[in-house]
Coordinates of C-alpha atoms and ligand atoms in Angstrom, one line a residue:
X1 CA 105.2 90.8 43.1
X2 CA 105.0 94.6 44.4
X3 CA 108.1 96.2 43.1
X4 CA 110.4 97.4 45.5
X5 CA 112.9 99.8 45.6
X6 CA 115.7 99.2 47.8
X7 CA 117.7 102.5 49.7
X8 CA 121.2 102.3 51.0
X9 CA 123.6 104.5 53.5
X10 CA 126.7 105.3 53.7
X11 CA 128.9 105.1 57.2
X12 CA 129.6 108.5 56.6
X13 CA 126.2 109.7 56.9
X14 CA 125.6 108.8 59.8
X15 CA 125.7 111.1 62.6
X16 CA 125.5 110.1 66.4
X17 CA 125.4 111.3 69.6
X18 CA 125.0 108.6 72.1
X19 CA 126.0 108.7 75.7
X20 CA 127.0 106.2 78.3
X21 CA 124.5 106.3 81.0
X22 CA 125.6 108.8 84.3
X23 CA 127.2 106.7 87.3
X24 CA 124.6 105.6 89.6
X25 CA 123.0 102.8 91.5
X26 CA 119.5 101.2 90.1
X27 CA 117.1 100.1 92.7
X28 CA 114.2 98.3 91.2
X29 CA 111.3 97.1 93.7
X30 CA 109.8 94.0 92.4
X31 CA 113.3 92.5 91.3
X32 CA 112.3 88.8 90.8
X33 CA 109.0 89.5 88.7
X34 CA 108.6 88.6 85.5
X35 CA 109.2 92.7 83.8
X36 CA 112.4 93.0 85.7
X37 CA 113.7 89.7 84.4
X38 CA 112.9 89.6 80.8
X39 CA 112.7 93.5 80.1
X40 CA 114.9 95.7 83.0
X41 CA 118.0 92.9 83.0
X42 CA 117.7 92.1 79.7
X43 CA 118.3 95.5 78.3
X44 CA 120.8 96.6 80.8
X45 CA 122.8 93.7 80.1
X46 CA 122.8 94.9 76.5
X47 CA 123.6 98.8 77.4
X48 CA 126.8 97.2 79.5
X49 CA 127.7 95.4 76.3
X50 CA 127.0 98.3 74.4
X51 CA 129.2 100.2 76.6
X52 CA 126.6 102.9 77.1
X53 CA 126.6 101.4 81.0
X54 CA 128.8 103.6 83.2
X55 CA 131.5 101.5 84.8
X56 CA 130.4 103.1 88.0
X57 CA 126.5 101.5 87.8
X58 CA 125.5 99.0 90.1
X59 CA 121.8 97.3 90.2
X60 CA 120.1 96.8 93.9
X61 CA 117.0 94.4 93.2
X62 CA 114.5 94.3 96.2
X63 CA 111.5 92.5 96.6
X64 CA 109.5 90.4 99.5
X65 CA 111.4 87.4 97.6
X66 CA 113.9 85.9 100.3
X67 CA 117.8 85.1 97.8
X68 CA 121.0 86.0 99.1
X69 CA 122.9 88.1 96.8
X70 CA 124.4 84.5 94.9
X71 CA 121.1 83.3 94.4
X72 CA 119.8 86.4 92.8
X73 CA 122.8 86.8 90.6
X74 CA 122.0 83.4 89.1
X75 CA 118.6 83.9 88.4
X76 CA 119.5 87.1 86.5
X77 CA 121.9 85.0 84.8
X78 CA 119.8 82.4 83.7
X79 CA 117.2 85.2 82.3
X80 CA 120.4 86.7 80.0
X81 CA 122.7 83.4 79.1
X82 CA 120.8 82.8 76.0
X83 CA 122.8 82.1 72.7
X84 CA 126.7 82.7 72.2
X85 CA 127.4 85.5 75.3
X86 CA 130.7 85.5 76.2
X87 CA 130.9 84.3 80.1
X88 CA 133.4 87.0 81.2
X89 CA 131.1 89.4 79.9
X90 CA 128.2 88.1 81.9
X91 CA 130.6 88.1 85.4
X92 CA 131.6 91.1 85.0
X93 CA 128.1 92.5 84.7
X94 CA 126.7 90.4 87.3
X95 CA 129.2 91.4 89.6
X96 CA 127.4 94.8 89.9
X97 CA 124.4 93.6 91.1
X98 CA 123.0 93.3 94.7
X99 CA 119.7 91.8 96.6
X100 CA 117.9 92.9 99.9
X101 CA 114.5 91.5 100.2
X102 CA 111.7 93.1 102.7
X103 CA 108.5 94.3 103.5
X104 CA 107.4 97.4 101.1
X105 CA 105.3 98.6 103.8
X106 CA 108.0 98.5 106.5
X107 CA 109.9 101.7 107.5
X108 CA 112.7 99.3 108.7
X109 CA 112.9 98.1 104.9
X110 CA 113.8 101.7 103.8
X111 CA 116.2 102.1 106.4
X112 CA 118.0 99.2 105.4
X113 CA 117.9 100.4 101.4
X114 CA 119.7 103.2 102.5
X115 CA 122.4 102.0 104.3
X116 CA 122.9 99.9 101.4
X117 CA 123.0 102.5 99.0
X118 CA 125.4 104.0 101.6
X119 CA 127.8 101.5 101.3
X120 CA 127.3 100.9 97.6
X121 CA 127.7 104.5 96.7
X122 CA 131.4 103.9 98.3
X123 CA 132.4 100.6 96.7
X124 CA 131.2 101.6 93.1
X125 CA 131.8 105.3 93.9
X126 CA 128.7 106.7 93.3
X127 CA 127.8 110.4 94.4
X128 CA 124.4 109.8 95.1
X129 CA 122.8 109.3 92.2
X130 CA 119.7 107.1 92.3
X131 CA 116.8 105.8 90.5
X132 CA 113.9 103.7 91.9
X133 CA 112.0 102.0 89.3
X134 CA 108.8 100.4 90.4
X135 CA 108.3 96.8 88.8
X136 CA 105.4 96.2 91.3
X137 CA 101.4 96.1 90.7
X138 CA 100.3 99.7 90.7
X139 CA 98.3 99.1 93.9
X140 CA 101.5 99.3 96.0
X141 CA 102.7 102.6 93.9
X142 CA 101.1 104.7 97.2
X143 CA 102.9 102.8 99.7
X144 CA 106.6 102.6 98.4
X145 CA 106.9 106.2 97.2
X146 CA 105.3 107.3 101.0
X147 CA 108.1 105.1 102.6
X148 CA 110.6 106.7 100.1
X149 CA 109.7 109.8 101.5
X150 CA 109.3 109.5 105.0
X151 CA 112.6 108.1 104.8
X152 CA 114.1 110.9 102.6
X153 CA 115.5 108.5 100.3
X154 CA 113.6 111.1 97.4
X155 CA 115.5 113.7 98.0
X156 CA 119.6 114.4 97.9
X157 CA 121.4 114.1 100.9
X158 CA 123.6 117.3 100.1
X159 CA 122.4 121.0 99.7
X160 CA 123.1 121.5 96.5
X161 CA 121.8 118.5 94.0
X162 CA 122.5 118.0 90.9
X163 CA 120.7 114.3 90.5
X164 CA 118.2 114.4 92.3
X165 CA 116.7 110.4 93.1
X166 CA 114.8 109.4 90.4
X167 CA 111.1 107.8 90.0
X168 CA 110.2 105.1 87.2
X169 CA 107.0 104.1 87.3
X170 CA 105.3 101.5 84.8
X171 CA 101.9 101.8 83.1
X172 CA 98.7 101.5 84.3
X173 CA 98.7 105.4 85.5
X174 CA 95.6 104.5 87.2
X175 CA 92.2 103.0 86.2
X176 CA 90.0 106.0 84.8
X177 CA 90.5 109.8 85.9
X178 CA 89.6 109.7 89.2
X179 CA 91.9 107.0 89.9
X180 CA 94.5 108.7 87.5
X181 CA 94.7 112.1 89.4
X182 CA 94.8 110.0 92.7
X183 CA 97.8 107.9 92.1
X184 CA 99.4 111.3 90.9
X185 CA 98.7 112.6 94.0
X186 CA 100.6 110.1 96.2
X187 CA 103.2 110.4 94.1
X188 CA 104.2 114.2 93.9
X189 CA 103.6 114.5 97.9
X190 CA 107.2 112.9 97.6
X191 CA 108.3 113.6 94.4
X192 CA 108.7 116.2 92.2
X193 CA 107.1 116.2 87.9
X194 CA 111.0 116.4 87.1
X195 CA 112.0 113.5 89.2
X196 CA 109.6 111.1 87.8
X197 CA 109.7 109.0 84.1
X198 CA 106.5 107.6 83.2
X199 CA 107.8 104.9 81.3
X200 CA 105.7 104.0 77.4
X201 CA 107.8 101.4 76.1
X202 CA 106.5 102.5 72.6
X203 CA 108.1 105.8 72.9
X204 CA 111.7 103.7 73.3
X205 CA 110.6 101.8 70.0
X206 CA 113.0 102.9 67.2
X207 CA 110.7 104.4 64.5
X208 CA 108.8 105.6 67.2
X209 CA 111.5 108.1 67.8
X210 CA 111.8 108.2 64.4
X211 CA 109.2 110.1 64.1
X212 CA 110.7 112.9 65.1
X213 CA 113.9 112.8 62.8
X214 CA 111.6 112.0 59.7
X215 CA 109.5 114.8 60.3
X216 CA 112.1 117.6 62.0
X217 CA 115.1 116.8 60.4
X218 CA 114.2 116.8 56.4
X219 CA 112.5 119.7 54.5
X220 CA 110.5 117.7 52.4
X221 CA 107.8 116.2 54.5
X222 CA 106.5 119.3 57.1
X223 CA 104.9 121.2 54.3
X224 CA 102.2 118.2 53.1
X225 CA 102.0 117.2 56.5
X226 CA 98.3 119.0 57.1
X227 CA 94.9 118.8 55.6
X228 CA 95.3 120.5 52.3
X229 CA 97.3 117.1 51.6
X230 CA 96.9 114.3 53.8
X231 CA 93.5 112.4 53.6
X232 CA 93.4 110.4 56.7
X233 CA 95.5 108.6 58.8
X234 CA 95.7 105.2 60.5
X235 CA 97.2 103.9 63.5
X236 CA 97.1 100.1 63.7
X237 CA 98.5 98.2 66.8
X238 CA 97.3 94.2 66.2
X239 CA 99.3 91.8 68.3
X240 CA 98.2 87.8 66.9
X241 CA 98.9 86.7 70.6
X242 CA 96.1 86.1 73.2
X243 CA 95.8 87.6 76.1
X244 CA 98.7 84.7 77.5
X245 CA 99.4 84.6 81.3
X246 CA 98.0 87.9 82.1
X247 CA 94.1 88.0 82.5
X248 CA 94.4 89.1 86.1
X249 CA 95.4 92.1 85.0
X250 CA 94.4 91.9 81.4
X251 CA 90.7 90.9 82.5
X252 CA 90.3 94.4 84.8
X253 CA 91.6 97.1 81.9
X254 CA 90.9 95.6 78.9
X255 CA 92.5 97.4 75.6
X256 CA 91.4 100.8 75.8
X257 CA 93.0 101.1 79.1
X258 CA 95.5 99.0 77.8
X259 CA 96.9 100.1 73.9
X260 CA 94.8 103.2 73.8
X261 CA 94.7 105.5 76.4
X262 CA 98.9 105.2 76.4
X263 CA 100.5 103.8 73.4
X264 CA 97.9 104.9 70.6
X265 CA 97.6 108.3 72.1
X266 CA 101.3 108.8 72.4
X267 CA 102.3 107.8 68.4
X268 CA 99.2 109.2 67.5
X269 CA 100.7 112.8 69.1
X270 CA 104.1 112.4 68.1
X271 CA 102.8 112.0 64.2
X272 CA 100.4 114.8 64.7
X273 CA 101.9 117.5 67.1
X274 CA 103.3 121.1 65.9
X275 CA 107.2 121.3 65.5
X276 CA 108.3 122.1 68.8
X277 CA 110.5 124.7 69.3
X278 CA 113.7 122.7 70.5
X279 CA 114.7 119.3 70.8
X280 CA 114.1 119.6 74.9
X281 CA 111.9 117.4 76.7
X282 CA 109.4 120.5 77.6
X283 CA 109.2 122.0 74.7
X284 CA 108.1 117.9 72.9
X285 CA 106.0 117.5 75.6
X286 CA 104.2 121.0 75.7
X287 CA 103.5 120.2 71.7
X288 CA 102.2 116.3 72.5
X289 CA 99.8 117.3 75.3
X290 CA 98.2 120.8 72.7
X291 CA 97.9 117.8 70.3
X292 CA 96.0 116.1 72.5
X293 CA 94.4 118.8 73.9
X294 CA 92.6 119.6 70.4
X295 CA 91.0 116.0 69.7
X296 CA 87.7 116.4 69.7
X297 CA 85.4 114.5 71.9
X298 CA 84.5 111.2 70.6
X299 CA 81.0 110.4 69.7
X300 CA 79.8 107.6 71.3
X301 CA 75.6 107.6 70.7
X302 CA 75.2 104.4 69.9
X303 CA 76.2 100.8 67.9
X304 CA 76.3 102.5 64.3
X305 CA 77.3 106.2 65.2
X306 CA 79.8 105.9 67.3
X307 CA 82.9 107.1 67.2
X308 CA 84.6 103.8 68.8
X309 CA 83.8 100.1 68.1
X310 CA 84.8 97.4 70.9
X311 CA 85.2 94.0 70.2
X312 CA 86.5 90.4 72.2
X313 CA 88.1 87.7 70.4
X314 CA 86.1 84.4 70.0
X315 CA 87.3 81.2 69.1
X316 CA 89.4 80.8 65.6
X317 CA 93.0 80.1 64.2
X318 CA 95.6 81.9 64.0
X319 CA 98.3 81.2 61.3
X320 CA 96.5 77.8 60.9
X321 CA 96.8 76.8 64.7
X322 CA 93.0 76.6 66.8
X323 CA 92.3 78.7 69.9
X324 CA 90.3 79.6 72.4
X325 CA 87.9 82.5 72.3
X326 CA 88.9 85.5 75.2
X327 CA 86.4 84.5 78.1
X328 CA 87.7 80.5 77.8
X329 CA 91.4 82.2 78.7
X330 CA 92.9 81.0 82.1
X331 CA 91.9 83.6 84.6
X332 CA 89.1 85.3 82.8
X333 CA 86.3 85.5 84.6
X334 CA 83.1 84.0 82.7
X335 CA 80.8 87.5 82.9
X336 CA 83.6 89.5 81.4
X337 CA 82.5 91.9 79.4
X338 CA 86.4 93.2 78.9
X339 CA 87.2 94.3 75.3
X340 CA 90.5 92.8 73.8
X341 CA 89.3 94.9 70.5
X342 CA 88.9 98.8 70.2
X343 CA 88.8 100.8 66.9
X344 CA 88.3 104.5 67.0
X345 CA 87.8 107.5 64.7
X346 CA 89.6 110.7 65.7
X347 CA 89.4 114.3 64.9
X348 CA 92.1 116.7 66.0
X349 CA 90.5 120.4 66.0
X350 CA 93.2 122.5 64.8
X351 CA 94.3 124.5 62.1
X352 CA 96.8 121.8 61.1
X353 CA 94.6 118.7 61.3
X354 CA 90.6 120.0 60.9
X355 CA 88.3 117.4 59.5
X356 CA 91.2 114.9 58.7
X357 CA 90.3 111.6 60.2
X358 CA 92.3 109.5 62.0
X359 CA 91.7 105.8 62.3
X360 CA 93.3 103.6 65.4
X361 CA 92.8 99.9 66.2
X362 CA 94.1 97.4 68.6
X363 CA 93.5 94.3 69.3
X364 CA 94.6 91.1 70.3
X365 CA 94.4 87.5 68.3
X366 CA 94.6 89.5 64.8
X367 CA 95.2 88.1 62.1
X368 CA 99.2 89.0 62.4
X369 CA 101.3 91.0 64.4
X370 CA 101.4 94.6 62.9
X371 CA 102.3 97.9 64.2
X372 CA 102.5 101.1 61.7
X373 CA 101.3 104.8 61.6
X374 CA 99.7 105.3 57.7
X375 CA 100.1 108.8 56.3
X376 CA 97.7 108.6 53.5
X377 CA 98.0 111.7 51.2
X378 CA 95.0 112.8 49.0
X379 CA 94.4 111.3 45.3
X380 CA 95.8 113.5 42.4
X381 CA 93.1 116.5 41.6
X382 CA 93.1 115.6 38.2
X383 CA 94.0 112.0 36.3
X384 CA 95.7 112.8 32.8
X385 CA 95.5 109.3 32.0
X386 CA 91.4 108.8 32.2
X387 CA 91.2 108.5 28.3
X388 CA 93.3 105.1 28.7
X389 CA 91.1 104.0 31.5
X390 CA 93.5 104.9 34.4
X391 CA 90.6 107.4 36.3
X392 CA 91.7 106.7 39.6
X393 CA 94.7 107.0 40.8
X394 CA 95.9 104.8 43.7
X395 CA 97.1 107.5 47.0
X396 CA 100.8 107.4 47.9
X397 CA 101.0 106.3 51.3
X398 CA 103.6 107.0 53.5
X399 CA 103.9 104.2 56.4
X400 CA 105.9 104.4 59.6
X401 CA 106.5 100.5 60.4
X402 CA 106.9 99.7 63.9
X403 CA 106.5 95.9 64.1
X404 CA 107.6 93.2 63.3
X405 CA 109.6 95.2 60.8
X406 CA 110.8 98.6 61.6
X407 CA 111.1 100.8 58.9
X408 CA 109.5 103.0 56.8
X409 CA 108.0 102.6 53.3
X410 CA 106.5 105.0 50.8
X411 CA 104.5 103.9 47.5
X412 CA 104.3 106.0 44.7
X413 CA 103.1 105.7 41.1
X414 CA 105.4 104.8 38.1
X415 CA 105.4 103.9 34.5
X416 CA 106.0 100.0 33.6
X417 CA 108.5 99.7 31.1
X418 CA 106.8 98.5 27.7
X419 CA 102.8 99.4 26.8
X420 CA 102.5 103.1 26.5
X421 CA 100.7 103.5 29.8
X422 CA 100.5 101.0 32.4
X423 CA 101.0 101.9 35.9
X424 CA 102.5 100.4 38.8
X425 CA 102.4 100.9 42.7
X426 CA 106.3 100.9 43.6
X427 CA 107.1 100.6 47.4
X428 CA 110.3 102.8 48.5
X429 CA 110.9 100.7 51.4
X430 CA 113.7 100.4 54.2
X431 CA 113.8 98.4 57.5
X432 CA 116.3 99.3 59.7
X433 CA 117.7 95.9 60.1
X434 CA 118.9 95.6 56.6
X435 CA 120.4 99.1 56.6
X436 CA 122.3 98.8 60.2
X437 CA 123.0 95.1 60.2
X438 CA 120.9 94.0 63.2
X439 CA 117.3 94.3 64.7
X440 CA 116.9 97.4 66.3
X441 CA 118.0 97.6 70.7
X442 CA 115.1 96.3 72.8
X443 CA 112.7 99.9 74.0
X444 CA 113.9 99.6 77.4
X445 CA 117.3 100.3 76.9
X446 CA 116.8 103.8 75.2
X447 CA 114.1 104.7 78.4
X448 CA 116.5 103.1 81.0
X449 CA 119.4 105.0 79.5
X450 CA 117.7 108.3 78.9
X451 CA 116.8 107.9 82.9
X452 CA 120.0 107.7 83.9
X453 CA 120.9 110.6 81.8
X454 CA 118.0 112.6 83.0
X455 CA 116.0 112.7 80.0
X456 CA 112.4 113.1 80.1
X457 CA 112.1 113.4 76.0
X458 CA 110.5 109.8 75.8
X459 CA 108.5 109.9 79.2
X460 CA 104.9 110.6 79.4
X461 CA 104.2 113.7 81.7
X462 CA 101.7 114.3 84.2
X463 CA 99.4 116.5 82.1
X464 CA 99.4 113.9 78.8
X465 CA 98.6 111.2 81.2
X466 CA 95.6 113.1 82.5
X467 CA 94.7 114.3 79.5
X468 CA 93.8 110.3 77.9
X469 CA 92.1 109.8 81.0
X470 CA 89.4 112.7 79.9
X471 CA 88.9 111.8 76.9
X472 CA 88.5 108.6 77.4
X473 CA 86.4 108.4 81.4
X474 CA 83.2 109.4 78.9
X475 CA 83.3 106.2 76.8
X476 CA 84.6 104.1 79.8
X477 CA 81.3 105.8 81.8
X478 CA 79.3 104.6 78.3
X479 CA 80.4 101.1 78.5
X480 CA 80.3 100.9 81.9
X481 CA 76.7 99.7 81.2
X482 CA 75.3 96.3 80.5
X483 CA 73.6 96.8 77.4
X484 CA 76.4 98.6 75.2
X485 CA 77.0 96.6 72.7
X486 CA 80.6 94.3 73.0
X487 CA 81.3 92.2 69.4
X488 CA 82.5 89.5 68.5
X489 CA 85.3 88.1 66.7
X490 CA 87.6 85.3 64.9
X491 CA 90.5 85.1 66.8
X492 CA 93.1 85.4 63.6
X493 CA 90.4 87.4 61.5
X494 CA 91.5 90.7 59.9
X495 CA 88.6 92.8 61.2
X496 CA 84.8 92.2 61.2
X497 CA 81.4 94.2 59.6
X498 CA 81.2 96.7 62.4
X499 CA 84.9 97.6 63.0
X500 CA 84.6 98.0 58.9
X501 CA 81.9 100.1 59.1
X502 CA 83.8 102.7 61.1
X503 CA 85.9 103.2 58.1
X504 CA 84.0 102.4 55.3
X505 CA 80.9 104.7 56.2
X506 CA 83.6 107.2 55.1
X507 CA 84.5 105.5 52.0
X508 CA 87.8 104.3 53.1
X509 CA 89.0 101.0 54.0
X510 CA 91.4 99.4 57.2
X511 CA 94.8 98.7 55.3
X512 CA 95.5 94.6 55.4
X513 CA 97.4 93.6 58.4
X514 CA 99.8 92.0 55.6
X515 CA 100.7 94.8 54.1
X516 CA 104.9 95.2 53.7
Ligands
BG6_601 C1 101.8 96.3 76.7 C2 100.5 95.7 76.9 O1 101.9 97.6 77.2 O2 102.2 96.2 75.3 C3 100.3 94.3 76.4 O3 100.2 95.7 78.3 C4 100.8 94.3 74.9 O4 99.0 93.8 76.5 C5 102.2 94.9 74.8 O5 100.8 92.9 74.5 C6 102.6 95.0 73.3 O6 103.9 95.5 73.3 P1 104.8 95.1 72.0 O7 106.0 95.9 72.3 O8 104.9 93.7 72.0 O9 104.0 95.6 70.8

């Protein structure tokens, strides 16, 4: 057993500062898919009994869906009555929420949205203050924010605006650069870079944010955080499920579109970026997109000196149960040559970061579900304990856990009680749900909630989003062609040889996906 030392708080240290959410009324296009259900309701059902909801919110779902405004209601009820929720609680919730279905091409459907928001504005006195998430395929992105704006629902109705109407927009941000700056396009002919939240649903994840407050708001980390002490770094996200009901999508991006060019990128430049100079949205942003900025370009020449690895899960077991490889998936077509695997090595050219390497891999039907950031500091210079055999020293690494626990854990080296000198790797280790009580509130609630505050902090902006895309069109252009290599493996295997080889060329080695 790995000893493990075990932290406590106290209530008095901790300091808050959380807000209910501005009055205002929440249209989401796309109201009766499967995000808005599980993810959009879910969470806003938990801000209302958080009491972070203003009382003055109200929801308006719209979609090409025909249900009168009882029907909807009960399907959102049926996607939150899970476990012991008090009814009252659940009716007094629902009784904010509204339904117009329509045509998202149709002027006539805009028109109607407003009058609604008209009325509603009145009932649940609201002074204009809205937000239009779009829970829709990005295909249809263009059209909906065109009709927003020829029907001026993007702008205020009064001359001087202090909320302006509000864009939420899911992930992809297009397919590959071209695409990228395209969809941008549509969008800011209607709507301005400060009306419109990009949403990452990592960035709402806990530690994510916690990346920040570990790094910003205690003295002792900042001054190892560079080269002269930090060997490398390694960003794993590895999910054990398949690619489940979503190949249609799934089979068209694959996971450099889909982990990398967003969520990697975005940890990765949270854990790497300068201290910014406030705690603003800007000033975090400028920092994550130089961060960016300085990675140098990956080198992608061929199987065994590249720079990036991709990979597609074959048939295997995973925690003992039997299943299919990726192209015998529902939906997948049968010439797919769609990654579900990508590892990378990165090299941020900076003063900060020059010639530390950073390792990232994704992938899907891993061995076990594992999310973390790896801060792996550089062996002691010099072992005083080589004349007893203890030459080398094991690194202390410093781990940001993400999933399934979230947390963070340190290991150092310590003396065993008893025999003069034997070692031990001790764990300092804390997961939030053992400190505060329960399992940390679902990502979308911090994004939604930051939206209706106005809070762009944990929203990717324009130039980050474009920035991925560049770095990454060059190795999408690569594998664009038939004969780059695309490997194989065990669905439920910890990596395979040329994933390995990545790292170990280097002399280092992929931490186990069952690490603590
Ligand atoms: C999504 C991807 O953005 O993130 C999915 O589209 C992936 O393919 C999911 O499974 C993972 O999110 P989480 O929060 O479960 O790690």
């Amino acid at each position: 057993m790995i000893p493990e030392i075990q932290p406590s708080i106290s209530r008095e240290e901790i300091l808050c500062a959380e807000t209910q959410g501005r009055p205002c009324g929440l249209v989401v296009f796309g109201a009766s898919g499967d995000l808005a259900r599980r993810k959009i309701v879910g969470s806003l059902f938990d801000l209302f009994r958080r009491d972070l909801l203003s009382p003055h919110f109200y929801f308006l779902g719209s979609g090409r869906s025909e249900f009168s405004e009882q029907q909807y209601r009960q399907t959102v009820r049926e996607s939150i009555e899970t476990g012991d929720i008090d009814p009252d609680a659940i009716d007094r919730f629902l009784s904010s929420f509204y339904y117009l279905a329509g045509d998202y091409t149709d002027a006539a459907f805009y028109a109607s949205i407003r009058k609604r928001l008209g009325e509603l504005d009145q009932t649940h006195n609201v002074s204009e203050c809205h937000i239009f998430y779009l829970s829709v395929p990005p295909m249809i992105y263009g059209s909906i924010t065109e009709q927003l704006g020829a029907s001026g629902l993007n702008q205020c109705g009064k001359d001087v605006c202090e909320y302006p109407p509000r864009l939420v927009v899911e992930k992809p941000f297009g397919h590959n650069l071209v695409s990228a700056r395209e969809l941008d396009g549509k969008i800011r002919r209607h709507f301005d870079e400060s009306q419109i939240y990009r949403i990452d649903h990592y960035l709402g994840k806990e530690t994510v944010q916690n990346i920040l407050m570990l790094r910003f708001a205690n003295a002792i980390f900042e001054p190892i955080w560079n080269r002269n002490y930090v060997d490398h770094i390694q960003i794993t996200i590895a999910e054990s499920v398949g690619v489940e009901h979503r190949a249609g999508y799934y089979d068209k991006s694959g996971a450099l579109r889909d982990m990398f060019q967003n969520h990697m990128l975005q940890m990765m430049s949270l854990a790497m970026m300068e201290p910014p100079s406030s705690f603003d949205a800007e000033a975090i942003r400028d920092e994550k997109v130089k961060l960016l900025r300085s990675i140098r370009p990956l080198q992608i020449a061929g199987p065994w000196n590249s720079d990036i690895v991709r990979a597609r899960y074959a048939p295997g077991s995973v925690n003992g149960v039997k299943v299919q490889g990726y192209t015998q998936e529902k939906d997948v077509s049968k010439n797919s040559k769609t990654e579900t695997f990508v590892a990378a090595k990165i090299f941020v050219d900076n003063w900060r970061w020059k010639d530390v390497p950073v390792y990232l891999r994704t992938g899907k039907r891993l061995a076990a579900k594992r999310t973390e950031i790896a801060i792996q500091f550089k062996q002691v210079p010099h072992s005083l304990f080589a004349s007893v055999g203890l030459e080398e020293m094991p690194p202390n690494v410093l781990v940001l856990k993400i999933q399934p626990d979230e947390g963070i854990n340190l290991s150092f080296q310590a003396k065993r009680p008893g025999a003069k000198t034997c070692m031990s790797t001790l764990h300092m280790n804390f997961n939030y749900s053992d400190l505060f009580g329960s399992e940390a509130p679902e990502s979308y609630q911090r994004l939604l909630l930051d939206c209706m505050l106005g809070d762009q902090t944990l929203f990717a902006r324009q130039d980050d989003v474009m920035i991925a895309w560049q770095l990454l069109d060059p190795i999408l252009e690569v594998w664009s062609h038939e004969d780059f290599p695309l490997y194989a493996y065990s669905a439920g295997s910890e990596s395979f040889p040329e994933a390995d080889h990545l790292i170990e060329s280097d002399g280092r080695q992929w931490r186990s996906l069952h690490h603590s």
